XYZ file of C-alpha atoms in Angstrom:
584
model
C 3.459 -64.954 -40.650
C 6.048 -62.929 -38.745
C 5.078 -62.559 -35.086
C 7.471 -59.651 -34.473
C 7.055 -56.355 -36.241
C 9.501 -55.035 -38.794
C 10.712 -51.442 -38.636
C 12.858 -51.689 -41.761
C 10.565 -49.352 -43.669
C 11.808 -46.646 -41.289
C 15.436 -47.672 -40.801
C 17.433 -50.910 -40.982
C 19.138 -50.197 -37.648
C 21.103 -47.541 -35.821
C 24.057 -48.148 -38.146
C 21.823 -47.538 -41.172
C 23.379 -44.560 -43.022
C 19.861 -43.124 -43.420
C 19.391 -43.060 -39.625
C 22.729 -41.352 -39.027
C 22.125 -38.938 -41.896
C 18.717 -37.969 -40.483
C 20.249 -37.381 -37.059
C 22.583 -34.915 -38.733
C 19.707 -33.264 -40.596
C 17.997 -32.587 -37.250
C 20.942 -30.420 -36.196
C 20.752 -28.515 -39.501
C 17.035 -27.851 -38.986
C 17.575 -26.805 -35.372
C 19.994 -24.173 -36.651
C 17.423 -23.064 -39.228
C 14.790 -22.714 -36.497
C 17.215 -20.660 -34.412
C 18.010 -18.380 -37.354
C 14.297 -18.004 -38.085
C 13.631 -17.016 -34.476
C 16.460 -14.475 -34.545
C 15.101 -12.829 -37.691
C 11.469 -12.457 -36.602
C 10.029 -9.103 -37.627
C 12.385 -8.589 -40.552
C 9.942 -9.776 -43.215
C 6.239 -9.381 -43.878
C 3.823 -11.132 -41.531
C 2.534 -13.329 -44.352
C 6.031 -14.415 -45.378
C 6.824 -15.144 -41.728
C 3.772 -17.372 -41.291
C 4.354 -19.205 -44.593
C 8.046 -19.787 -43.869
C 7.207 -20.969 -40.360
C 4.832 -23.641 -41.688
C 7.359 -24.879 -44.250
C 10.119 -25.119 -41.657
C 7.987 -26.802 -38.976
C 6.544 -29.306 -41.450
C 10.043 -30.403 -42.419
C 11.213 -30.606 -38.810
C 8.067 -32.444 -37.629
C 8.308 -35.155 -40.291
C 11.995 -35.771 -39.638
C 11.873 -35.826 -35.849
C 8.708 -37.954 -35.821
C 10.325 -40.580 -38.023
C 13.465 -40.762 -35.888
C 11.645 -40.712 -32.577
C 9.019 -43.254 -33.653
C 11.645 -45.751 -34.761
C 13.716 -45.395 -31.611
C 10.755 -45.459 -29.231
C 9.295 -48.532 -30.958
C 12.657 -50.254 -30.571
C 12.620 -49.399 -26.858
C 9.080 -50.766 -26.339
C 10.152 -54.252 -27.383
C 13.476 -54.188 -25.533
C 13.798 -51.742 -22.651
C 17.162 -53.293 -21.732
C 18.930 -52.142 -24.922
C 21.458 -49.513 -23.868
C 22.032 -48.302 -27.423
C 18.328 -47.547 -27.813
C 18.237 -45.659 -24.532
C 21.254 -43.630 -25.618
C 19.735 -42.672 -28.970
C 16.382 -41.849 -27.384
C 18.126 -39.504 -24.970
C 20.042 -37.892 -27.838
C 16.848 -37.260 -29.804
C 15.069 -35.870 -26.730
C 18.049 -33.568 -26.138
C 17.899 -32.345 -29.722
C 14.170 -31.630 -29.388
C 14.805 -29.729 -26.162
C 17.191 -27.398 -28.002
C 14.258 -25.995 -29.983
C 12.114 -25.143 -26.964
C 13.413 -21.606 -26.436
C 13.130 -20.690 -30.110
C 9.734 -22.410 -30.451
C 8.346 -20.428 -27.527
C 9.634 -17.195 -29.061
C 8.208 -18.023 -32.510
C 4.818 -19.161 -31.164
C 4.381 -15.984 -29.152
C 5.371 -13.794 -32.084
C 2.983 -15.469 -34.525
C 0.155 -15.580 -31.973
C 0.444 -11.803 -31.601
C 0.248 -11.010 -35.320
C -2.772 -8.701 -35.426
C -4.259 -10.002 -38.677
C -3.226 -13.655 -38.340
C -6.725 -14.980 -39.053
C -6.951 -12.920 -42.249
C -3.524 -14.094 -43.416
C -4.493 -17.730 -42.904
C -7.905 -17.307 -44.547
C -6.462 -15.553 -47.617
C -3.811 -18.147 -48.455
C -4.796 -21.561 -49.844
C -1.582 -23.129 -48.496
C -2.433 -21.954 -44.975
C -6.200 -22.609 -44.813
C -5.589 -26.229 -43.824
C -3.988 -24.909 -40.654
C -6.884 -22.746 -39.446
C -7.446 -24.934 -36.373
C -3.695 -25.312 -35.825
C -3.228 -21.532 -35.555
C -6.233 -21.217 -33.279
C -4.629 -23.771 -30.942
C -1.253 -22.059 -31.284
C -2.742 -18.777 -30.067
C -4.217 -20.474 -27.030
C -0.988 -22.367 -26.333
C 1.003 -19.148 -26.575
C -1.161 -17.571 -23.889
C 0.184 -20.224 -21.505
C 3.778 -20.128 -22.752
C 6.426 -18.887 -20.341
C 9.492 -16.808 -21.149
C 11.812 -18.215 -23.790
C 14.553 -18.966 -21.267
C 12.171 -20.708 -18.853
C 10.741 -22.861 -21.644
C 14.273 -23.919 -22.540
C 15.104 -24.799 -18.946
C 11.907 -26.820 -18.512
C 12.550 -28.782 -21.681
C 16.175 -29.565 -20.870
C 15.594 -30.427 -17.225
C 12.752 -32.746 -18.227
C 15.285 -35.125 -19.774
C 16.658 -35.940 -16.331
C 13.328 -35.455 -14.580
C 9.920 -36.502 -15.932
C 11.161 -38.375 -18.991
C 13.770 -40.220 -16.937
C 11.271 -41.221 -14.245
C 8.950 -42.493 -16.966
C 11.743 -44.636 -18.428
C 12.447 -46.058 -14.984
C 8.853 -47.250 -14.579
C 8.949 -48.855 -18.027
C 12.251 -50.554 -17.279
C 11.224 -51.893 -13.873
C 7.827 -53.256 -14.945
C 9.224 -54.850 -18.103
C 12.170 -56.552 -16.392
C 10.837 -57.523 -12.949
C 10.880 -61.290 -12.480
C 7.703 -62.900 -11.191
C 8.068 -66.137 -9.211
C 5.341 -68.507 -10.345
C 5.186 -72.270 -9.795
C 8.913 -72.465 -9.205
C 9.784 -70.586 -12.397
C 10.574 -67.005 -13.366
C 8.221 -65.233 -15.742
C 7.373 -61.695 -16.880
C 4.748 -59.365 -15.452
C 2.908 -59.294 -18.807
C 2.746 -63.093 -18.922
C 1.481 -63.397 -15.356
C -1.205 -60.743 -15.926
C -2.418 -62.645 -18.989
C -3.273 -65.562 -16.686
C -6.186 -63.517 -15.326
C -8.067 -64.905 -18.356
C -7.212 -68.548 -17.629
C -9.972 -71.171 -17.597
C -8.553 -72.525 -14.344
C -9.686 -70.779 -11.159
C -6.590 -71.914 -9.258
C -4.346 -70.480 -11.970
C -6.151 -67.131 -11.857
C -5.851 -66.935 -8.084
C -2.225 -68.040 -7.867
C -1.242 -65.709 -10.735
C -2.877 -62.792 -8.918
C -0.993 -63.675 -5.734
C 2.297 -63.963 -7.636
C 1.655 -60.606 -9.313
C 0.904 -58.893 -6.004
C 4.042 -60.395 -4.466
C 6.329 -59.259 -7.283
C 5.422 -55.605 -6.794
C 7.206 -55.646 -3.453
C 10.484 -55.673 -5.404
C 9.781 -52.462 -7.311
C 7.019 -50.566 -5.512
C 9.273 -48.092 -3.722
C 11.256 -47.186 -6.826
C 8.098 -46.819 -8.921
C 6.473 -44.685 -6.217
C 9.362 -42.233 -6.591
C 8.702 -42.164 -10.353
C 5.035 -41.358 -9.841
C 5.661 -38.740 -7.157
C 8.218 -36.835 -9.164
C 6.288 -36.907 -12.429
C 3.119 -35.627 -10.772
C 5.047 -32.990 -8.830
C 6.586 -31.766 -12.071
C 3.188 -31.570 -13.781
C 1.706 -29.696 -10.807
C 4.508 -27.153 -11.014
C 4.270 -26.654 -14.767
C 0.472 -26.346 -14.704
C 0.757 -23.642 -12.042
C 3.526 -21.798 -13.907
C 1.488 -21.817 -17.114
C -1.514 -20.348 -15.340
C -3.823 -23.365 -15.419
C -6.200 -23.970 -12.546
C -5.045 -27.590 -12.269
C -3.359 -30.407 -14.210
C -6.859 -31.544 -15.217
C -7.641 -28.111 -16.663
C -4.347 -28.245 -18.584
C -5.153 -31.748 -19.849
C -8.614 -30.733 -21.054
C -7.165 -27.758 -22.886
C -4.558 -29.970 -24.551
C -7.380 -32.337 -25.507
C -9.527 -29.567 -27.040
C -12.316 -30.718 -24.731
C -14.473 -28.718 -22.317
C -14.995 -29.303 -18.619
C -18.740 -29.365 -19.360
C -18.269 -32.438 -21.560
C -16.243 -34.249 -18.901
C -18.783 -33.375 -16.195
C -21.691 -34.554 -18.357
C -19.997 -37.886 -19.025
C -19.016 -38.477 -15.385
C -22.539 -37.567 -14.246
C -24.051 -40.221 -16.489
C -21.405 -42.797 -15.540
C -22.073 -42.386 -11.818
C -25.814 -42.729 -12.420
C -25.324 -46.093 -14.158
C -22.591 -47.575 -11.964
C -25.058 -49.479 -9.728
C -26.112 -51.377 -12.861
C -22.546 -52.542 -13.423
C -22.369 -53.525 -9.761
C -25.408 -55.759 -10.360
C -23.516 -57.511 -13.151
C -20.440 -58.060 -10.969
C -22.500 -59.405 -8.081
C -24.288 -61.836 -10.386
C -20.955 -63.035 -11.754
C -19.769 -63.550 -8.192
C -22.862 -65.657 -7.452
C -22.347 -67.758 -10.582
C -18.745 -68.455 -9.566
C -19.743 -69.336 -6.022
C -18.711 -66.260 -4.034
C -20.848 -64.716 -1.310
C -19.014 -61.488 -0.447
C -18.545 -59.973 -3.875
C -16.372 -60.907 -6.822
C -12.653 -61.342 -6.057
C -10.402 -59.076 -8.101
C -8.700 -62.055 -9.714
C -12.078 -63.246 -11.079
C -12.897 -60.055 -13.004
C -11.849 -61.741 -16.248
C -12.826 -65.288 -15.376
C -14.473 -66.872 -18.422
C -17.967 -68.262 -17.973
C -18.269 -71.541 -19.821
C -16.087 -74.203 -21.344
C -16.151 -73.143 -24.994
C -13.198 -70.833 -24.655
C -11.496 -71.055 -28.071
C -7.725 -70.653 -28.208
C -6.542 -68.387 -31.013
C -3.304 -68.185 -32.952
C -2.209 -65.065 -34.850
C -3.392 -66.811 -38.020
C -6.853 -67.669 -36.703
C -7.159 -64.215 -35.121
C -6.466 -62.691 -38.537
C -9.138 -64.867 -40.164
C -11.689 -63.978 -37.495
C -11.074 -60.230 -37.718
C -11.141 -60.163 -41.506
C -14.421 -62.065 -41.600
C -16.213 -59.506 -39.447
C -14.506 -56.283 -40.547
C -15.208 -57.070 -44.196
C -18.925 -56.754 -43.433
C -18.389 -53.232 -42.111
C -15.946 -51.691 -44.591
C -13.579 -53.080 -47.205
C -10.881 -50.500 -46.517
C -10.794 -51.538 -42.848
C -10.487 -55.229 -43.750
C -7.809 -54.491 -46.355
C -5.776 -52.532 -43.809
C -6.076 -55.329 -41.215
C -4.885 -57.849 -43.789
C -1.903 -55.663 -44.591
C -1.081 -55.337 -40.889
C -0.921 -59.115 -40.438
C 0.838 -59.847 -43.724
C 3.417 -57.049 -43.663
C 4.739 -57.335 -40.106
C 2.954 -54.398 -38.482
C 2.237 -56.407 -35.290
C 4.509 -57.566 -32.465
C 2.455 -60.335 -30.853
C 3.977 -62.196 -27.914
C 5.300 -61.205 -24.470
C 9.008 -61.540 -23.745
C 11.457 -60.218 -21.211
C 12.254 -56.559 -21.771
C 9.086 -55.911 -23.773
C 6.626 -53.470 -22.237
C 3.291 -54.773 -21.018
C -0.181 -54.069 -22.334
C -0.906 -53.079 -25.910
C -0.701 -49.974 -28.060
C -0.789 -48.751 -31.636
C 1.672 -46.222 -33.031
C 0.348 -44.392 -36.085
C 2.978 -43.662 -38.737
C 0.863 -41.637 -41.194
C 3.940 -40.182 -42.879
C 4.547 -43.668 -44.359
C 0.835 -44.596 -44.433
C 1.307 -47.415 -41.906
C 1.022 -48.174 -38.181
C 2.660 -50.543 -35.710
C 0.748 -52.558 -33.088
C 2.244 -54.006 -29.914
C 0.348 -56.703 -28.025
C 1.078 -59.381 -25.454
C -0.945 -62.048 -27.204
C -1.833 -65.179 -25.234
C -4.480 -66.805 -27.437
C -7.615 -65.804 -25.527
C -10.629 -64.262 -27.239
C -9.879 -61.098 -25.268
C -6.551 -60.880 -27.104
C -8.401 -60.946 -30.420
C -10.589 -58.084 -29.198
C -7.443 -56.234 -28.093
C -6.013 -56.620 -31.590
C -9.294 -55.274 -32.999
C -8.996 -52.316 -30.619
C -5.427 -51.459 -31.588
C -6.156 -51.932 -35.294
C -8.951 -49.397 -34.810
C -6.229 -46.888 -33.945
C -4.490 -47.915 -37.161
C -7.736 -47.314 -39.100
C -7.940 -43.880 -37.492
C -4.415 -43.299 -38.765
C -5.574 -44.318 -42.243
C -8.190 -41.551 -42.221
C -5.784 -38.768 -41.203
C -2.782 -39.714 -43.317
C -3.645 -37.257 -46.091
C -3.575 -34.322 -43.660
C -0.682 -31.869 -43.687
C 2.255 -32.808 -41.399
C 1.239 -30.496 -38.537
C -2.354 -31.810 -38.609
C -1.612 -35.428 -37.737
C -2.222 -35.470 -33.966
C -5.643 -36.213 -32.499
C -6.385 -35.531 -28.849
C -6.741 -38.135 -26.096
C -10.556 -38.391 -25.889
C -11.182 -38.961 -29.590
C -8.084 -41.189 -29.743
C -10.155 -44.073 -28.383
C -13.102 -43.661 -30.779
C -12.091 -45.866 -33.711
C -10.467 -48.441 -31.448
C -13.561 -48.952 -29.324
C -15.808 -48.801 -32.393
C -13.830 -51.767 -33.737
C -14.523 -53.635 -30.505
C -18.236 -53.020 -31.005
C -18.068 -54.378 -34.548
C -16.340 -57.584 -33.447
C -18.342 -58.210 -30.290
C -21.717 -57.424 -31.858
C -21.008 -59.796 -34.746
C -19.798 -62.534 -32.418
C -22.822 -62.206 -30.110
C -25.208 -62.117 -33.066
C -23.809 -65.392 -34.421
C -23.851 -67.183 -31.072
C -26.686 -69.068 -29.375
C -27.301 -70.537 -25.938
C -24.310 -70.734 -23.617
C -21.984 -69.350 -26.283
C -24.076 -66.180 -26.472
C -23.976 -65.799 -22.698
C -20.192 -66.175 -22.664
C -19.737 -63.506 -25.335
C -22.132 -61.070 -23.667
C -20.206 -61.545 -20.458
C -16.911 -60.965 -22.293
C -18.207 -57.645 -23.537
C -19.489 -56.694 -20.100
C -16.020 -57.443 -18.696
C -14.521 -54.856 -21.046
C -17.254 -52.269 -20.556
C -16.974 -52.569 -16.782
C -13.293 -51.754 -17.163
C -13.966 -48.522 -19.052
C -16.713 -47.483 -16.638
C -15.794 -48.680 -13.138
C -12.064 -49.307 -13.387
C -11.380 -46.188 -15.464
C -13.377 -44.131 -12.970
C -11.225 -45.534 -10.157
C -8.097 -44.508 -12.093
C -9.488 -41.009 -12.603
C -10.213 -40.706 -8.875
C -6.745 -42.048 -8.034
C -4.877 -39.650 -10.305
C -6.962 -36.697 -9.140
C -6.151 -37.518 -5.507
C -2.437 -38.011 -6.219
C -2.179 -34.639 -7.955
C -3.966 -32.904 -5.087
C -2.034 -34.533 -2.252
C 1.303 -34.269 -4.052
C 1.101 -30.494 -3.662
C 1.836 -30.839 0.069
C 3.301 -34.290 0.718
C 5.392 -37.132 -0.624
C 3.323 -40.251 -1.197
C 5.120 -43.452 -0.308
C 3.956 -46.789 -1.665
C 1.736 -47.357 1.385
C 0.014 -44.004 0.747
C -0.508 -44.782 -2.927
C -1.868 -48.217 -2.094
C -4.443 -46.677 0.235
C -5.474 -44.056 -2.345
C -5.891 -46.790 -4.951
C -7.987 -48.985 -2.659
C -10.210 -46.035 -1.721
C -10.710 -45.221 -5.409
C -11.610 -48.825 -6.197
C -14.153 -48.909 -3.368
C -15.808 -45.754 -4.707
C -15.927 -47.068 -8.260
C -16.915 -50.687 -7.599
C -19.038 -50.193 -4.482
C -19.698 -53.455 -2.662
C -19.577 -55.555 -5.840
C -15.993 -56.751 -5.296
C -14.518 -58.725 -2.412
C -12.732 -56.057 -0.391
C -9.890 -58.303 0.757
C -8.789 -58.926 -2.849
C -8.844 -55.375 -4.211
C -5.668 -54.465 -6.134
C -3.569 -51.889 -4.249
C -0.815 -51.812 -6.895
C -2.770 -50.940 -10.029
C -0.808 -47.690 -10.120
C 2.435 -49.593 -10.774
C 1.607 -51.498 -13.945
C -0.342 -48.826 -15.834
C 2.081 -46.787 -17.914
C -0.637 -44.164 -18.491
C 0.242 -42.540 -15.147
C 3.883 -42.055 -16.070
C 3.922 -39.375 -18.743
C 5.084 -35.910 -17.855
C 3.381 -34.512 -20.962
C 0.105 -36.447 -20.932
C -1.894 -36.601 -17.698
C -5.261 -38.240 -16.973
C -4.991 -40.857 -19.699
C -7.963 -42.633 -18.151
C -11.218 -40.771 -18.815
C -10.521 -40.863 -22.597
C -11.187 -44.626 -22.481
C -14.642 -44.007 -21.028
C -15.145 -41.209 -23.543
C -14.072 -43.410 -26.440
C -16.175 -46.326 -25.261
C -19.364 -44.333 -24.828
C -18.864 -42.052 -27.831
C -18.172 -44.975 -30.139
C -21.138 -46.885 -28.690
C -23.358 -43.984 -29.694
C -21.789 -43.944 -33.157
C -22.223 -47.695 -33.477
C -25.917 -47.344 -32.665
C -26.132 -44.873 -35.543
C -24.410 -47.402 -37.826
C -26.920 -50.072 -36.807
C -29.746 -47.757 -37.890
C -28.167 -46.315 -41.041
C -26.130 -49.273 -42.325
C -23.532 -48.679 -45.046
C -24.666 -45.056 -45.451
C -23.058 -44.344 -42.077
C -19.537 -45.427 -43.101
C -18.570 -42.320 -45.160
C -19.849 -40.123 -42.317
C -17.733 -42.138 -39.879
C -14.596 -41.744 -42.002
C -15.166 -37.985 -42.289
C -15.652 -37.717 -38.542
C -12.379 -39.558 -37.841
C -10.548 -37.354 -40.327
C -11.836 -34.235 -38.569
C -10.478 -35.271 -35.158
C -7.082 -33.657 -35.790
C -8.483 -30.306 -36.926
C -11.512 -29.797 -34.657
C -12.449 -29.659 -31.005
C -13.989 -32.748 -29.428
C -17.374 -31.043 -29.317
C -17.225 -29.973 -32.968
C -16.320 -33.489 -34.090
C -19.420 -34.812 -32.314
C -21.603 -32.125 -33.898
C -20.820 -33.699 -37.288
C -23.019 -36.574 -36.080
C -25.570 -34.199 -34.471
C -24.360 -35.090 -30.966
C -24.160 -32.614 -28.061
C -21.484 -33.902 -25.676
C -21.973 -31.189 -23.073
C -25.292 -32.634 -21.895
C -25.632 -35.956 -20.023
C -28.412 -37.167 -22.366
C -26.098 -38.551 -25.062
C -23.961 -40.349 -22.493
C -27.077 -41.793 -20.851
C -28.236 -43.219 -24.172
C -24.938 -45.035 -24.670
C -24.942 -46.302 -21.090
C -28.547 -47.434 -21.400
C -27.594 -49.732 -24.263
C -25.071 -51.386 -21.955
C -27.662 -51.465 -19.168
C -29.980 -53.366 -21.508
C -27.195 -55.842 -22.144
C -26.697 -56.289 -18.409
C -30.428 -56.960 -18.079
C -30.131 -59.671 -20.719
C -27.185 -61.169 -18.851
C -29.154 -61.131 -15.598
C -32.111 -62.774 -17.324
C -29.956 -65.474 -18.925
C -28.322 -66.294 -15.576
C -31.239 -66.005 -13.158
């Protein structure tokens, strides 16, 4: 089994004639877009809309293929100068379309009978939701010249600051036991069986941030300042309001979810305090013990045994999911192990235009790594459901992006817990509670942190010391008195790449959304069995062409009221009660 992914299905390298030819095609299409923009109003409205779709489909497929390949190359080696150069070239090419795109979007959005044109043409009906979103987006679009300036300046602003954070966190050397190691490797030690290893790894991690904290703080400050400015220019009340609009999600849904989460947080604090007691701590659980395993039967996994485990349990849910997972392992979709220059964490990149995905992990053999693979392969399964959509209908929004991934976690964890008895069952329940506590308490702390940074960045520059204090305050609010205050993590803003996108803010609450939404869906599966699976596939397919609320309505769920969120949280509360009973 290959433990590094292969991208050959896209291109064989930068010297591949196909890659160079496609780069040239981009320039040809950019010229076509410019000509199209110049000739607006010279043909019938229907011909204009039809030609626009044809042109944008062609451009989207080509630029997505090029950008995906280059960005995937960068994620496994941020030190490659050739990759950085090509990524910048592609971003520059994309920026050249911004002025024309703004002009075209505004023109089409203002066609008086646009809805009738779309409804009367079979080739356009698939894009009903797309045009609805386009009209809304156009209402926040600035002048053509300003859109062009924003796009071009972003290359040396937000996008560049984001690359800096990636580079610094992927290349910083961590001093540990007299040796140099990577940040990803040292963070994996949080799952070690050895308490001394967990503690010393945490201390080494904290120490290493001193080398990069000031530079990364400049990245964060400038990205958030840029987003503040753009949100204001576009007429949004705040970056959060802009994010929710981009996500096709209402403020009412977010408020309902946060209301329920805050109601149930004391229950998660009970779990953390009990874990602290079990491990022998009196003043709350130290940060470095959040992922401490309880028990000795901590199986070490290889990529091969992880594959076997996942196939065994996914096959019981759906054959197409198991078949896809098998293909991912066998056909080099997954890049497993940490190495210098490779970004930390894990992600899945859907490539629906070739009916595949790519998964990056920093696999270390722990059961949690198997669950992480299940999570990322859930994204791949989501990609499987949308791959038959038209090219401009392939993007799902942030909140629903975490649905299939977290549903996969539920499948794996529920099966594992069901099979286990005695101490093994306790260990697995606690493993699941570790993860759920992250999407409830830790994600809430990240939401509070980002909200505060956006607000304060309007009037002041936030140095590392300021950001550390904001992070600690957010953690205290989210975790209450359940953690040992002296060991809270002031640098969690450095290693989370989610903060460092100029185009995608607040990539935190979607994890809570995905976790709780998928928990509710999983409860439905437990009641309905195999009859639920077709409904689940249809729901995933709809995520790219519907609002968040409308997707949920397909399962008779009202997201704008706290009741649904309370039901999902109650199921976790019941699990905490079982944990408390087993450990009393």
